[in-house]
CSV table of C-alpha atoms and ligand atoms in Angstrom, one decimal:
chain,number,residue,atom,x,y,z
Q,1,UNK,CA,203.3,110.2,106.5
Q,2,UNK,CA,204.7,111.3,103.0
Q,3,UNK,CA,207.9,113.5,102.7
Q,4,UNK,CA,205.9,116.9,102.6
Q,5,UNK,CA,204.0,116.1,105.1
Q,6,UNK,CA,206.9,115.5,107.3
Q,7,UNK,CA,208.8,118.2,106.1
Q,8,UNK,CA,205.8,120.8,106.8
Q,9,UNK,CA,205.3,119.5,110.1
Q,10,UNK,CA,208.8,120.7,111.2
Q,11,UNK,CA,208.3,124.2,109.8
Q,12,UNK,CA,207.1,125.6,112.9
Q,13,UNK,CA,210.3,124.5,114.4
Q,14,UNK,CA,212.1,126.1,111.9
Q,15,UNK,CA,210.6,129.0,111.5
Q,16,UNK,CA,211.3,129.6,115.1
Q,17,UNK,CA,214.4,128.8,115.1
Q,18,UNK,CA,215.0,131.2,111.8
Q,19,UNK,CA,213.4,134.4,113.8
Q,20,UNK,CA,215.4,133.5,117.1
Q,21,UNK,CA,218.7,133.1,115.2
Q,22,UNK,CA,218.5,134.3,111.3
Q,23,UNK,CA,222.5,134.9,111.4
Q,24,UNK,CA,222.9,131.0,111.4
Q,25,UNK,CA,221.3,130.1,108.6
Q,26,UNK,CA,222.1,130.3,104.4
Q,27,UNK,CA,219.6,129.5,102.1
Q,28,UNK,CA,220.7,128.6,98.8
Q,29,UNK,CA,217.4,128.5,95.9
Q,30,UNK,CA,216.7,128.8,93.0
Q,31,UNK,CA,215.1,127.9,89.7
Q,32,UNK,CA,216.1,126.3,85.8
Q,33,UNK,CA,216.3,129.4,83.7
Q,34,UNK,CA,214.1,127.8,81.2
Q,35,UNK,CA,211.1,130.8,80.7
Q,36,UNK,CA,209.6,133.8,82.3
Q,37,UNK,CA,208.5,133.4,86.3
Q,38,UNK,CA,205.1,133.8,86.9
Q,39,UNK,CA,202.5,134.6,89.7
Q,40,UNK,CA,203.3,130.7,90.7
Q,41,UNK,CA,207.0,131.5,91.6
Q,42,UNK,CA,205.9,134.7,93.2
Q,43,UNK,CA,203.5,133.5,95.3
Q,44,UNK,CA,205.3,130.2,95.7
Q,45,UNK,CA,209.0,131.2,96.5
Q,46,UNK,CA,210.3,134.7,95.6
Q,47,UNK,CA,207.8,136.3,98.1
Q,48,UNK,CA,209.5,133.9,100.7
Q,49,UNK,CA,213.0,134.2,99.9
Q,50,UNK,CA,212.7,138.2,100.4
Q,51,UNK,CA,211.0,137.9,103.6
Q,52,UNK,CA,214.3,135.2,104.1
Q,53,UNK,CA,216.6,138.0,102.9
Q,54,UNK,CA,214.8,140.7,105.4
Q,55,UNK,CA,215.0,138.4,108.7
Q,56,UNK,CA,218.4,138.4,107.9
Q,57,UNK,CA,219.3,135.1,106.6
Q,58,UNK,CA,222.1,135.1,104.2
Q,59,UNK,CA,220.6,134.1,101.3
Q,60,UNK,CA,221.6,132.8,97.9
Q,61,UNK,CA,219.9,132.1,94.7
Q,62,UNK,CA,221.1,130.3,91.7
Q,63,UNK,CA,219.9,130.4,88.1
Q,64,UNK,CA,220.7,126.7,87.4
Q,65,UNK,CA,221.6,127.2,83.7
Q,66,UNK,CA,223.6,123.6,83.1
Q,67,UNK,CA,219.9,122.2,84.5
Q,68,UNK,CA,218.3,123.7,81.4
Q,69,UNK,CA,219.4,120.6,79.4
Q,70,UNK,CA,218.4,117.8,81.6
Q,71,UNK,CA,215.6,117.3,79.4
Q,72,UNK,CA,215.9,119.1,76.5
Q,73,UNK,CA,218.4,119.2,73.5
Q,74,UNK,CA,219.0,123.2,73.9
Q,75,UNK,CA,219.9,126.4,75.8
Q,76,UNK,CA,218.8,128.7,73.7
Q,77,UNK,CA,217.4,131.9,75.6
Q,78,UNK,CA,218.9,130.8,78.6
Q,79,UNK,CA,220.7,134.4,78.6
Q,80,UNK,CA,217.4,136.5,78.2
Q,81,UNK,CA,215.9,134.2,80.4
Q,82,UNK,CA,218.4,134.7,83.6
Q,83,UNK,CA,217.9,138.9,82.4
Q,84,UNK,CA,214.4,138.8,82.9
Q,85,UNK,CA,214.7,136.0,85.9
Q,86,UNK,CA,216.9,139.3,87.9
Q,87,UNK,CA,214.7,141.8,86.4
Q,88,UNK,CA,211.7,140.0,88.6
Q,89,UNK,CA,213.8,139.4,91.4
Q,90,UNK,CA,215.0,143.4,91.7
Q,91,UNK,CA,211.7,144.5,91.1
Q,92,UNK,CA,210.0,142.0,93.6
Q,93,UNK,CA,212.8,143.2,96.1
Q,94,UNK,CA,215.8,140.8,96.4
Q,95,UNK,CA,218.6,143.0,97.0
Q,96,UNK,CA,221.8,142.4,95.4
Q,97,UNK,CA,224.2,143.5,98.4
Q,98,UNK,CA,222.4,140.7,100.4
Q,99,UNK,CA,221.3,138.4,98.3
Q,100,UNK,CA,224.3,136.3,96.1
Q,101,UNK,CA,222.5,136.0,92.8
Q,102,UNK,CA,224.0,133.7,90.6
Q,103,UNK,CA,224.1,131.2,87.4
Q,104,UNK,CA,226.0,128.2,88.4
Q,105,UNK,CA,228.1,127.5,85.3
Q,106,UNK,CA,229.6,131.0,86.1
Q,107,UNK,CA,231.6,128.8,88.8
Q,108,UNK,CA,233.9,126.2,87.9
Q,109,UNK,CA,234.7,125.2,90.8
Q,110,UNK,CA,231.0,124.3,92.1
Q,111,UNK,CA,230.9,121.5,89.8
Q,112,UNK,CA,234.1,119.8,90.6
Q,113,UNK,CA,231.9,119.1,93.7
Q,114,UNK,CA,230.2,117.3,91.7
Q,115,UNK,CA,233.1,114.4,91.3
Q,116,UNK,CA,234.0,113.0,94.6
Q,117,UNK,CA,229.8,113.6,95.1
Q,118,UNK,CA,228.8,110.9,92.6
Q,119,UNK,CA,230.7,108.6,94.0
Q,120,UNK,CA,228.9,109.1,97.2
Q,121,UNK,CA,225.4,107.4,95.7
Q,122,UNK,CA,224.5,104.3,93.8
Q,123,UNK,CA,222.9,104.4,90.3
Q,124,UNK,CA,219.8,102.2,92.0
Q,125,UNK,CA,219.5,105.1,94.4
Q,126,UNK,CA,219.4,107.7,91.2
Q,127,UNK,CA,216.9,105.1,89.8
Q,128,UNK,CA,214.4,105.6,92.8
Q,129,UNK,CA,214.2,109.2,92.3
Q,130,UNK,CA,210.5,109.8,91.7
Q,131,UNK,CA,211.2,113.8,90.6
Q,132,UNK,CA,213.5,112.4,88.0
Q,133,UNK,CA,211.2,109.5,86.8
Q,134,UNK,CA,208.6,111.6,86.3
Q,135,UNK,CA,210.8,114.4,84.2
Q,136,UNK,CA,212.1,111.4,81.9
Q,137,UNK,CA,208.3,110.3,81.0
Q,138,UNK,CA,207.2,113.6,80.6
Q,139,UNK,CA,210.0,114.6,78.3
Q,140,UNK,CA,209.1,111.5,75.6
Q,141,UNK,CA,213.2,110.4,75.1
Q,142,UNK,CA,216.0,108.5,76.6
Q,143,UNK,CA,217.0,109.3,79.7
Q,144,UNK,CA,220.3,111.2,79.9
Q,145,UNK,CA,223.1,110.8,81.8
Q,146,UNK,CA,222.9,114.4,83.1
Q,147,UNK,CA,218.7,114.0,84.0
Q,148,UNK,CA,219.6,111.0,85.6
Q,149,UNK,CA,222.5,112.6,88.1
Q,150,UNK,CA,221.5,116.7,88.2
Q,151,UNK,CA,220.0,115.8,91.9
Q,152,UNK,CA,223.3,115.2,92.7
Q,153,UNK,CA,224.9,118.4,90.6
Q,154,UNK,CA,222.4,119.8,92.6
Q,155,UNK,CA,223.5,118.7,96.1
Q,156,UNK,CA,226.7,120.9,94.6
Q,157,UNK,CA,224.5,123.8,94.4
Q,158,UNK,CA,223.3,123.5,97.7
Q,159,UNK,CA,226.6,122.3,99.3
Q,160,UNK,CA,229.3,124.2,97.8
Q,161,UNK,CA,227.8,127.2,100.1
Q,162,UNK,CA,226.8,125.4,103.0
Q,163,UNK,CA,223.8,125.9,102.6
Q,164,UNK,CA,221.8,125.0,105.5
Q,165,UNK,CA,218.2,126.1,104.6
Q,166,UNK,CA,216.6,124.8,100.7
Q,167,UNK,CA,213.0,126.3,100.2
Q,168,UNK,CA,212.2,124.2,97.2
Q,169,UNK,CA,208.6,122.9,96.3
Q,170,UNK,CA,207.2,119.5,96.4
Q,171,UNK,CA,208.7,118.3,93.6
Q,172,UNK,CA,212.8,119.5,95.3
Q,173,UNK,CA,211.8,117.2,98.3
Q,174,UNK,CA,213.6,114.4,97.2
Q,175,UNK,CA,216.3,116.3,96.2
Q,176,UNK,CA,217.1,117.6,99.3
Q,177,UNK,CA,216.5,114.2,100.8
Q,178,UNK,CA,219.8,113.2,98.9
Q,179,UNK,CA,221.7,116.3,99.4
Q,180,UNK,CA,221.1,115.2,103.0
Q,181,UNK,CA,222.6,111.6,102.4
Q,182,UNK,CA,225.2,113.0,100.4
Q,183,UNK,CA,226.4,115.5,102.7
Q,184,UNK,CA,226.1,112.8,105.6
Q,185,UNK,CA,228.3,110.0,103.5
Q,186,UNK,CA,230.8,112.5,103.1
Q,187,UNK,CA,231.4,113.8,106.4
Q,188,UNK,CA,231.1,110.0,107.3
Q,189,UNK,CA,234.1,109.0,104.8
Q,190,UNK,CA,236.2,112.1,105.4
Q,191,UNK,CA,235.6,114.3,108.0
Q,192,UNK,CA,232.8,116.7,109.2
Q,193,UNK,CA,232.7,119.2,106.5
Q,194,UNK,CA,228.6,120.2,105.3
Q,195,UNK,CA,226.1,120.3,106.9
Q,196,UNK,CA,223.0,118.6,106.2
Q,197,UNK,CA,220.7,121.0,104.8
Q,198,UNK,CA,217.2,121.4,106.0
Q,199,UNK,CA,214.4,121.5,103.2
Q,200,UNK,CA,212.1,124.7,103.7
Q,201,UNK,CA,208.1,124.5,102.7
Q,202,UNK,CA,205.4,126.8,102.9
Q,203,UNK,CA,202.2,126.5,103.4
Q,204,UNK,CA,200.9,128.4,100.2
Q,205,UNK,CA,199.1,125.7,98.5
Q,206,UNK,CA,200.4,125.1,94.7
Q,207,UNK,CA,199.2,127.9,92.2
Q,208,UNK,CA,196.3,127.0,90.2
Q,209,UNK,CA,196.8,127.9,86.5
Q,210,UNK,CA,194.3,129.5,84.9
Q,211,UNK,CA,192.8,126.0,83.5
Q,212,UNK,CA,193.0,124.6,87.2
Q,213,UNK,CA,196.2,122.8,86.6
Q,214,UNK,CA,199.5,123.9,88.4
Q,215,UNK,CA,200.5,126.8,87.2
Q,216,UNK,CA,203.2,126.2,84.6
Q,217,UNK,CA,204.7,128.4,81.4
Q,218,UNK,CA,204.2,124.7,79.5
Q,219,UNK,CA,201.0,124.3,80.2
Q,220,UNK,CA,200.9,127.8,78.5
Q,221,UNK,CA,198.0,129.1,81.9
Q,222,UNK,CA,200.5,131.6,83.3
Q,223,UNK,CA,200.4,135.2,84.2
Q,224,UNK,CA,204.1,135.9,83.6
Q,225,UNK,CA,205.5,138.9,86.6
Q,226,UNK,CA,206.3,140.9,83.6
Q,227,UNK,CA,203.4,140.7,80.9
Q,228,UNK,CA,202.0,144.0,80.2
Q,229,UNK,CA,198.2,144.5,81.1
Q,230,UNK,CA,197.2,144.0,77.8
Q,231,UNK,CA,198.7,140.7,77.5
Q,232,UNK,CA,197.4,139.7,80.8
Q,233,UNK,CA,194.4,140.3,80.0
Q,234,UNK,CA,194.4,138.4,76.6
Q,235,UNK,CA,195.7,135.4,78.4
Q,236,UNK,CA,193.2,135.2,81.2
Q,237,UNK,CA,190.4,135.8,78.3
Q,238,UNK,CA,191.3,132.6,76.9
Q,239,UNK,CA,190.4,130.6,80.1
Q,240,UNK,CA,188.1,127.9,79.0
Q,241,UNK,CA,185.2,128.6,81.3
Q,242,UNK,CA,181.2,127.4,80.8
Q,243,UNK,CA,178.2,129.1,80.4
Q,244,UNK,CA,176.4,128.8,83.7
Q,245,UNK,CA,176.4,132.1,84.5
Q,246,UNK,CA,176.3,131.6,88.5
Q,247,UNK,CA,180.4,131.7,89.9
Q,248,UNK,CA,181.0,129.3,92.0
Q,249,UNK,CA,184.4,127.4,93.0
Q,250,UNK,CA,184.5,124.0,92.3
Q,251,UNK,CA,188.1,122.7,91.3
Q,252,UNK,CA,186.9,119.3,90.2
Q,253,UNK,CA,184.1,120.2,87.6
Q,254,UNK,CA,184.7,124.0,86.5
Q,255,UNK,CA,188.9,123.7,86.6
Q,256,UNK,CA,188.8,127.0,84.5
Q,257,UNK,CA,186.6,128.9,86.7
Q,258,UNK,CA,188.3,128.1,89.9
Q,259,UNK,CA,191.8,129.0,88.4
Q,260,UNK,CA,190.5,132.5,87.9
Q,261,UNK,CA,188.8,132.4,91.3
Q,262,UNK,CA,192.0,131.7,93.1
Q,263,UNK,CA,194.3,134.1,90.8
Q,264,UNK,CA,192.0,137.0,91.7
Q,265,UNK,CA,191.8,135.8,95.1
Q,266,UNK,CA,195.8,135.5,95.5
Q,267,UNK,CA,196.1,139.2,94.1
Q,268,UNK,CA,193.2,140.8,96.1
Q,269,UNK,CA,194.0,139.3,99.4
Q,270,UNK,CA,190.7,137.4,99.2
Q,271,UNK,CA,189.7,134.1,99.1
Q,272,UNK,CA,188.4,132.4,96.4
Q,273,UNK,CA,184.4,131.5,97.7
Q,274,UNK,CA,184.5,135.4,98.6
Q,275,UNK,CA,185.5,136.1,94.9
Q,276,UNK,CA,183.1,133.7,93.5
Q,277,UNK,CA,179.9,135.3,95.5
Q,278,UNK,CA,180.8,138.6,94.7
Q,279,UNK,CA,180.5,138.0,91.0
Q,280,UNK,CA,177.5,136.3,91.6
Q,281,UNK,CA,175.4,135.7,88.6
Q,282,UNK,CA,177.6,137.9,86.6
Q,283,UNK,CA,178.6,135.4,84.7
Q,284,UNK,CA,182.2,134.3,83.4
Q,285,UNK,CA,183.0,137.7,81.6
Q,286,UNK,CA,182.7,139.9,84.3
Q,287,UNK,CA,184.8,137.2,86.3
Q,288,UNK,CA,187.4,137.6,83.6
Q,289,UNK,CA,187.3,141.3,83.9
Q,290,UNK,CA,187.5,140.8,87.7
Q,291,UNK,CA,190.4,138.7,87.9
Q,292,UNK,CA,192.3,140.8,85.1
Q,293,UNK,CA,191.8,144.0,87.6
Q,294,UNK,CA,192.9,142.3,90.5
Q,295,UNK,CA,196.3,140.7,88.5
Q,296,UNK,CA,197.2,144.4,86.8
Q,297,UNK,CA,196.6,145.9,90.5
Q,298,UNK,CA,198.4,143.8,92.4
Q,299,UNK,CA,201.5,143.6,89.5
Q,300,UNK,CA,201.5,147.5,88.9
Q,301,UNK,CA,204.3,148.6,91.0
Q,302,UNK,CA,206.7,145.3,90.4
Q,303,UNK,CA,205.9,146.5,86.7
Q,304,UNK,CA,206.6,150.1,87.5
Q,305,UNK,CA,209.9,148.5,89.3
Q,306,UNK,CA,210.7,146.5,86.6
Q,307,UNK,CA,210.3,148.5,83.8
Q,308,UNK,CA,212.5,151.1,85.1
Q,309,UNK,CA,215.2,148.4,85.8
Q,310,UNK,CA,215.2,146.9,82.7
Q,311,UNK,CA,216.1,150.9,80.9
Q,312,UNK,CA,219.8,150.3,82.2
Q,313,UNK,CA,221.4,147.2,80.9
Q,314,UNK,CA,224.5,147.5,83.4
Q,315,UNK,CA,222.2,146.9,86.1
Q,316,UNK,CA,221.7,143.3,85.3
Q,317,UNK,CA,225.7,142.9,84.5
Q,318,UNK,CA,226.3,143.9,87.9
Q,319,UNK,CA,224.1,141.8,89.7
Q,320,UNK,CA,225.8,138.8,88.0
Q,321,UNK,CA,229.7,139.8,88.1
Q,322,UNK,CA,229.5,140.9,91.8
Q,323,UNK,CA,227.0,138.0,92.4
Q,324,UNK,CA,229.5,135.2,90.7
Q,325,UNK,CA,233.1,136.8,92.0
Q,326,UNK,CA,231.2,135.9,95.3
Q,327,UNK,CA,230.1,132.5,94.9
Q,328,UNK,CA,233.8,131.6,92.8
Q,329,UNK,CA,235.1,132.8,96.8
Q,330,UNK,CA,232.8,130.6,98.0
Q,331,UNK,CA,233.2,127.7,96.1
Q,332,UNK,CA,237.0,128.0,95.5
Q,333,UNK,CA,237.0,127.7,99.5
Q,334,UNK,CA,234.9,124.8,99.8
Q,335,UNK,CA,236.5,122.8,96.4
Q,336,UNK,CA,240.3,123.3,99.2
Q,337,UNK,CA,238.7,121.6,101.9
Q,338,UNK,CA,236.8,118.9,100.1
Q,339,UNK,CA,240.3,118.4,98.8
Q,340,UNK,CA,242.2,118.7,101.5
Q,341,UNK,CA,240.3,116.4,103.6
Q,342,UNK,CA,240.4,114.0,100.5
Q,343,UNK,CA,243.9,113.7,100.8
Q,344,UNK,CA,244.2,115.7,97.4
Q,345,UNK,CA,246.1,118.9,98.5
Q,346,UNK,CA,249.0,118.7,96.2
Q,347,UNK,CA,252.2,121.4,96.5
Q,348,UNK,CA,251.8,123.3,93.8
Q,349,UNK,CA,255.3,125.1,94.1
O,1,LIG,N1,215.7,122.0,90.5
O,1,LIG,C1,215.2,123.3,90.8
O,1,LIG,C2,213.9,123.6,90.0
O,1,LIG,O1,213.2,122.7,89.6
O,1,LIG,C3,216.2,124.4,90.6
O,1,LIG,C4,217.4,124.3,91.4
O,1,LIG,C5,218.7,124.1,90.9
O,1,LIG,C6,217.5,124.4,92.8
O,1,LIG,N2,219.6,124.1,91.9
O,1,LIG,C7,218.9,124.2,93.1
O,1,LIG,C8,216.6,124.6,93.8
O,1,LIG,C9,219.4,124.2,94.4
O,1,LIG,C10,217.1,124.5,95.1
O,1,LIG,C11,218.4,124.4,95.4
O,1,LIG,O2,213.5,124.7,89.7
């Protein structure tokens, strides 16, 4: 059985356990502010972390913006991104007083963690990563010092608030994996402190693009939360479809076709061989047209929301001062224990 596997096959127990007792669990998420979420993160994890936030789970997300540079040379539009990253969140309805949002280089004191948390793992271990391997070959350069470690930055993330629940995709598992050895090495060497967190999967199967392939702002075949409908439905006219004018699904031969199938089906309610036999012979165009209605419906009022967010700069500002004077608490707490049961309390007067 593979990691995800495993992982998913606990989720019932979870779950339960979530709904029984929501008030013991924080969830600590979140994403690399690196370009505008899209239907894949809504459907994949910001639909989740509200329905987190309303059970009652203390929740927590971060906008990772020291993870932008694990594989490239800049962070430039980091700052619009994280905007329009809390513009989606707001609109999709995360709420500020419950929800800690946060970028984690607005917190010093996080990434101290990071010290005595290195020394916690080998470099053979960082090796085996298969998240990270795959990141280094796609990004075409030598592997940096920072792409090689962030999983363990990121046990930081995830630590320096307890965290005790991670929804993270697929690609997070191993991630959380090591946040799990890290957290138990510690607590091993000098004293119960964390806890080890539990990864959190759902079922929703990864987001087609609209070419077939996950859903990804590089693979330029997203709907980005806050395109207008024009652009929407420019993008989903440039799906490379065929000419067979009978829709059906079929992933492996019409990749194009079955992203638009499963985008309108994911925004109607539907499914996508109901989609498909309701177009019928219409053909590819009235498919587009289809799944370009069912995308501007189903957006409309996180638009609406969004749009009328977005007239009022403060609102943003707030989100992030409140949101990081309330992890700094957090993680200023957590950095005097680590160090106190280190043996690295020093007088300081
Ligand atoms: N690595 C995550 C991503 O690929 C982002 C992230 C950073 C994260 N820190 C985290 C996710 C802590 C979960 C917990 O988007």
């Amino acid at each position: 059985m593979d990691s995800f596997t495993a992982t998913a096959a606990r989720m019932p127990t979870v779950e339960r356990r979530i709904t029984e007792a929501p008030g013991t669990f924080r969830m600590l998420t979140g994403e690399r502010p690196t370009g505008p979420l899209h239907l894949g993160h809504y459907f994949g994890s910001i639909r989740e972390r509200v329905r987190l936030q309303e059970l009652g789970v203390e929740t927590f997300v971060i906008l990772a913006d020291y993870q932008v540079i694990t594989d490239r040379d800049t962070a430039a539009n980091v700052v619009r991104h994280v905007r329009e990253a809390i513009l989606d969140y707001l609109a999709a309805g995360l709420d500020p007083q419950r929800t800690t949002i946060f970028t984690h280089s607005a917190v010093p004191s996080l990434h101290q963690l990071f010290v005595p948390f290195l020394s916690l793992v080998s470099e053979a271990e960082l090796h085996r990563n298969p998240t990270v391997k795959a990141e280094h070959a796609a990004s075409g350069r030598a592997l940096s010092a920072l792409l090689l470690t962030y999983p363990v930055h990121q046990a930081a993330d995830i630590l320096f608030c307890k965290g005790n629940l991670v929804p993270v995709g697929k690609d997070n598992l191993p991630h959380v994996e090591l946040t799990r050895t890290i957290a138990r090495r510690f607590n091993h060497r000098y004293g119960p402190l964390f806890p080890e967190p539990e990864a959190f999967v759902t079922d929703t199967p990864e987001i087609p693009g609209l070419d077939g392939r996950k859903m990804s702002k590089s693979y330029g075949n997203a709907i980005a939360l806050g395109m207008t409908e024009d652009e929407t439905a420019a993008v989903i006219r440039r799906t490379r479809t065929d000419s067979d004018r009978h829709i059906t699904y079929d992933p492996e031969y019409r990749p194009g076709i079955a992203g638009l199938l499963s985008t309108a089906a994911l925004c109607s309610g539907s499914t996508a061989e109901m989609v498909a036999k309701e177009v019928g012979d219409a053909g590819s165009g009235a498919l587009k047209q289809l799944t370009t209605d069912a995308v501007n419906a189903f957006l409309a009022p996180h638009r609406a929301r969004r749009r009328e967010l977005a007239t009022d700069p403060s609102v943003v500002s707030a989100v992030l001062r409140n949101g990081s004077a309330r992890a700094n608490d957090i993680a200023d707490a957590t950095l005097r224990e680590v160090r106190s049961a280190m043996g690295m309390a020093y007088p300081t007067d």
